[in-house]
Amino acid sequence: MSVVIEQPKSPRSRKAANWEKYGWMYMRASGAILLILIFGHLYVNLFVGQGIKGIDFAFVAGKWANPFWKVWDGLMLWLALIHGTNGMRTIANDYAERPMVRKVLNYTLWIVCAALIILGTLVITTFDPCIDPNASTYLPGVCAVK
Ligand code: HEM
């Protein structure tokens, strides 16, 4: 049985939205935003200050003490995972010929994507470096000194 995949630029039918077109537009838009987010992330983590040698728990705690970096990292997580998963969906649709294989691959991709987004979002939103009562001794800049 052959499966017809809509052309990205085919006009929107009256019956259903053209999800293939929206997926294609998402890849372009998220790719442009990811350029800024990913290279900004690499620059700040690997070049500024001590560079790669400065990356440790305190570095992450210091960064996430600022809501700006939480939003930055959260956006990067959501956009990159949906972008990567949608890209892999395209590749699976191109290469997997049997409908069942394609279905299993697509379901697996989106389940893994959703799980990683939920876990990553939980980490970013609930992260508290000061749970340890002694944290103020090694993270004085982030946890209030007692
Ligand atoms: C610098 C940031 C990025 C830019 C500018 C970018 C741009 C793009 C664009 C424009 C496409 C669509 C290509 C097409 O339709 O022919 C694409 C596809 C894809 N991207 Fe990205 N992307 C970026 C980051 C990422 C990341 C972080 C991942 C993985 C998580 C990823 C995984 C993919 C995959 C799997 C495809 C599908 C490739 C294919 O269809 O053969 N990309 N990317």
CSV table of C-alpha atoms and ligand atoms in Angstrom, one decimal:
chain,number,residue,atom,x,y,z
A,1,MET,CA,0.0,0.0,0.0
A,2,SER,CA,1.5,3.4,-0.9
A,3,VAL,CA,1.1,6.4,1.3
A,4,VAL,CA,0.8,9.8,-0.1
A,5,ILE,CA,2.6,12.6,1.8
A,6,GLU,CA,1.4,16.1,1.0
A,7,GLN,CA,3.7,18.4,-0.7
A,8,PRO,CA,4.9,21.1,1.7
A,9,LYS,CA,3.6,23.9,-0.6
A,10,SER,CA,0.4,22.3,-1.7
A,11,PRO,CA,-2.6,24.6,-1.2
A,12,ARG,CA,-4.6,24.2,2.0
A,13,SER,CA,-7.6,22.0,1.3
A,14,ARG,CA,-11.0,23.0,2.5
A,15,LYS,CA,-11.4,19.8,4.5
A,16,ALA,CA,-8.3,19.7,6.6
A,17,ALA,CA,-5.4,21.9,7.6
A,18,ASN,CA,-2.1,21.2,5.7
A,19,TRP,CA,0.0,20.0,8.6
A,20,GLU,CA,2.9,19.2,6.3
A,21,LYS,CA,3.1,22.8,5.3
A,22,TYR,CA,3.0,24.0,8.9
A,23,GLY,CA,5.7,21.5,9.8
A,24,TRP,CA,7.8,22.9,7.0
A,25,MET,CA,7.2,26.4,8.1
A,26,TYR,CA,8.1,25.4,11.7
A,27,MET,CA,11.4,24.0,10.6
A,28,ARG,CA,12.4,27.3,8.9
A,29,ALA,CA,11.2,29.5,11.8
A,30,SER,CA,12.6,27.3,14.6
A,31,GLY,CA,15.9,26.9,12.7
A,32,ALA,CA,16.3,30.7,12.5
A,33,ILE,CA,15.6,31.2,16.2
A,34,LEU,CA,17.8,28.1,17.1
A,35,LEU,CA,20.7,29.8,15.4
A,36,ILE,CA,20.6,32.6,17.9
A,37,LEU,CA,19.8,30.4,20.9
A,38,ILE,CA,22.4,27.6,20.2
A,39,PHE,CA,25.3,29.9,19.2
A,40,GLY,CA,24.4,32.3,22.1
A,41,HIS,CA,24.5,29.3,24.5
A,42,LEU,CA,27.8,28.0,23.1
A,43,TYR,CA,29.4,31.5,23.3
A,44,VAL,CA,28.3,32.2,26.9
A,45,ASN,CA,29.2,28.7,28.1
A,46,LEU,CA,32.4,28.1,26.2
A,47,PHE,CA,34.0,31.5,25.6
A,48,VAL,CA,32.9,34.0,28.2
A,49,GLY,CA,34.8,34.0,31.6
A,50,GLN,CA,36.8,30.8,32.3
A,51,GLY,CA,35.2,29.1,29.3
A,52,ILE,CA,34.7,25.4,29.4
A,53,LYS,CA,36.8,25.0,32.5
A,54,GLY,CA,34.3,27.0,34.5
A,55,ILE,CA,31.3,24.7,33.8
A,56,ASP,CA,30.2,22.9,37.0
A,57,PHE,CA,27.2,22.7,39.3
A,58,ALA,CA,27.8,26.3,40.6
A,59,PHE,CA,27.9,27.6,37.0
A,60,VAL,CA,24.5,26.1,36.2
A,61,ALA,CA,23.1,27.3,39.6
A,62,GLY,CA,24.4,30.8,38.9
A,63,LYS,CA,23.0,30.9,35.4
A,64,TRP,CA,19.6,29.6,36.5
A,65,ALA,CA,19.4,32.1,39.4
A,66,ASN,CA,18.5,34.5,36.5
A,67,PRO,CA,15.0,33.9,34.9
A,68,PHE,CA,16.4,35.1,31.6
A,69,TRP,CA,18.6,32.0,31.2
A,70,LYS,CA,15.8,29.7,32.4
A,71,VAL,CA,13.6,31.1,29.6
A,72,TRP,CA,16.5,30.9,27.1
A,73,ASP,CA,17.2,27.2,28.0
A,74,GLY,CA,13.5,26.3,28.1
A,75,LEU,CA,13.0,27.8,24.6
A,76,MET,CA,16.1,26.0,23.3
A,77,LEU,CA,14.8,22.7,24.8
A,78,TRP,CA,11.3,23.0,23.3
A,79,LEU,CA,12.2,24.4,19.9
A,80,ALA,CA,15.2,22.0,19.3
A,81,LEU,CA,13.3,18.9,20.5
A,82,ILE,CA,10.3,19.6,18.3
A,83,HIS,CA,12.5,20.6,15.4
A,84,GLY,CA,14.7,17.5,15.7
A,85,THR,CA,11.7,15.2,16.1
A,86,ASN,CA,9.8,16.7,13.2
A,87,GLY,CA,13.0,16.4,11.1
A,88,MET,CA,13.4,12.8,12.1
A,89,ARG,CA,9.7,12.3,11.2
A,90,THR,CA,10.4,13.6,7.7
A,91,ILE,CA,13.4,11.2,7.4
A,92,ALA,CA,11.3,8.2,8.7
A,93,ASN,CA,8.5,9.1,6.2
A,94,ASP,CA,11.1,9.3,3.4
A,95,TYR,CA,12.8,6.0,4.1
A,96,ALA,CA,10.4,3.7,6.0
A,97,GLU,CA,8.4,2.0,3.3
A,98,ARG,CA,6.1,-0.2,5.4
A,99,PRO,CA,3.2,1.7,6.9
A,100,MET,CA,3.5,-0.2,10.2
A,101,VAL,CA,7.2,0.6,10.6
A,102,ARG,CA,6.5,4.2,9.8
A,103,LYS,CA,3.7,4.3,12.3
A,104,VAL,CA,5.8,2.7,15.1
A,105,LEU,CA,8.8,5.1,14.3
A,106,ASN,CA,6.5,8.2,14.4
A,107,TYR,CA,4.8,7.2,17.6
A,108,THR,CA,8.2,6.4,19.2
A,109,LEU,CA,9.7,9.7,18.1
A,110,TRP,CA,6.9,11.8,19.5
A,111,ILE,CA,6.6,9.8,22.8
A,112,VAL,CA,10.4,10.3,23.4
A,113,CYS,CA,10.1,13.9,22.4
A,114,ALA,CA,7.2,14.5,24.9
A,115,ALA,CA,9.0,12.6,27.7
A,116,LEU,CA,12.2,14.7,27.2
A,117,ILE,CA,10.3,18.0,27.0
A,118,ILE,CA,8.4,17.1,30.2
A,119,LEU,CA,11.6,16.0,32.1
A,120,GLY,CA,13.6,19.0,30.9
A,121,THR,CA,10.9,21.5,31.7
A,122,LEU,CA,10.6,20.0,35.2
A,123,VAL,CA,14.3,20.3,35.7
A,124,ILE,CA,14.4,23.9,34.6
A,125,THR,CA,11.3,25.0,36.5
A,126,THR,CA,11.9,23.1,39.8
A,127,PHE,CA,15.7,23.4,40.0
A,128,ASP,CA,16.8,24.5,43.5
A,129,PRO,CA,20.5,24.4,44.2
A,130,CYS,CA,20.0,25.4,47.8
A,131,ILE,CA,18.2,22.2,49.0
A,132,ASP,CA,21.4,21.1,50.8
A,133,PRO,CA,21.6,23.1,54.1
A,134,ASN,CA,25.4,23.5,53.5
A,135,ALA,CA,24.9,24.9,50.0
A,136,SER,CA,25.5,28.5,51.2
A,137,THR,CA,29.1,27.5,52.0
A,138,TYR,CA,30.0,26.5,48.4
A,139,LEU,CA,27.3,28.5,46.5
A,140,PRO,CA,27.4,31.8,48.5
A,141,GLY,CA,26.6,33.9,45.4
A,142,VAL,CA,23.3,32.0,44.8
A,143,CYS,CA,22.1,30.7,48.2
A,144,ALA,CA,21.7,33.3,51.0
A,145,VAL,CA,24.6,33.1,53.5
A,146,LYS,CA,23.4,32.0,56.9
B,1,HEM,C1,21.6,26.1,14.3
B,1,HEM,C2,20.3,25.7,14.4
B,1,HEM,C3,19.6,25.0,13.4
B,1,HEM,C4,19.2,25.4,12.1
B,1,HEM,C5,19.4,26.8,11.5
B,1,HEM,C6,18.4,24.3,11.5
B,1,HEM,C7,17.8,24.4,10.3
B,1,HEM,C8,17.1,23.4,9.7
B,1,HEM,C9,16.3,23.5,8.5
B,1,HEM,C10,16.0,24.8,7.7
B,1,HEM,C11,15.8,22.3,8.2
B,1,HEM,C12,14.8,21.9,7.1
B,1,HEM,C13,15.6,21.3,5.9
B,1,HEM,C14,14.7,21.0,4.8
B,1,HEM,O1,13.5,21.1,4.9
B,1,HEM,O2,15.2,20.6,3.7
B,1,HEM,C15,16.3,21.4,9.2
B,1,HEM,C16,16.0,20.0,9.2
B,1,HEM,C17,16.4,19.2,10.3
B,1,HEM,N1,17.0,19.6,11.5
B,1,HEM,FE1,17.7,21.4,11.9
B,1,HEM,N2,18.4,23.2,12.3
B,1,HEM,C18,19.1,23.6,13.5
B,1,HEM,C19,19.3,22.8,14.6
B,1,HEM,C20,18.9,21.5,14.7
B,1,HEM,C21,19.0,20.7,15.9
B,1,HEM,C22,19.6,21.2,17.3
B,1,HEM,C23,18.6,19.4,15.6
B,1,HEM,C24,18.5,18.2,16.5
B,1,HEM,C25,17.9,18.3,17.7
B,1,HEM,C26,18.2,19.4,14.2
B,1,HEM,C27,17.7,18.4,13.5
B,1,HEM,C28,17.2,18.4,12.2
B,1,HEM,C29,16.7,17.3,11.5
B,1,HEM,C30,16.7,15.8,12.0
B,1,HEM,C31,16.2,17.8,10.3
B,1,HEM,C32,15.6,17.0,9.1
B,1,HEM,C33,16.7,16.7,8.0
B,1,HEM,C34,16.1,16.2,6.8
B,1,HEM,O3,14.9,16.4,6.4
B,1,HEM,O4,16.9,15.5,6.0
B,1,HEM,N3,18.4,20.7,13.7
B,1,HEM,N4,17.1,22.1,10.1
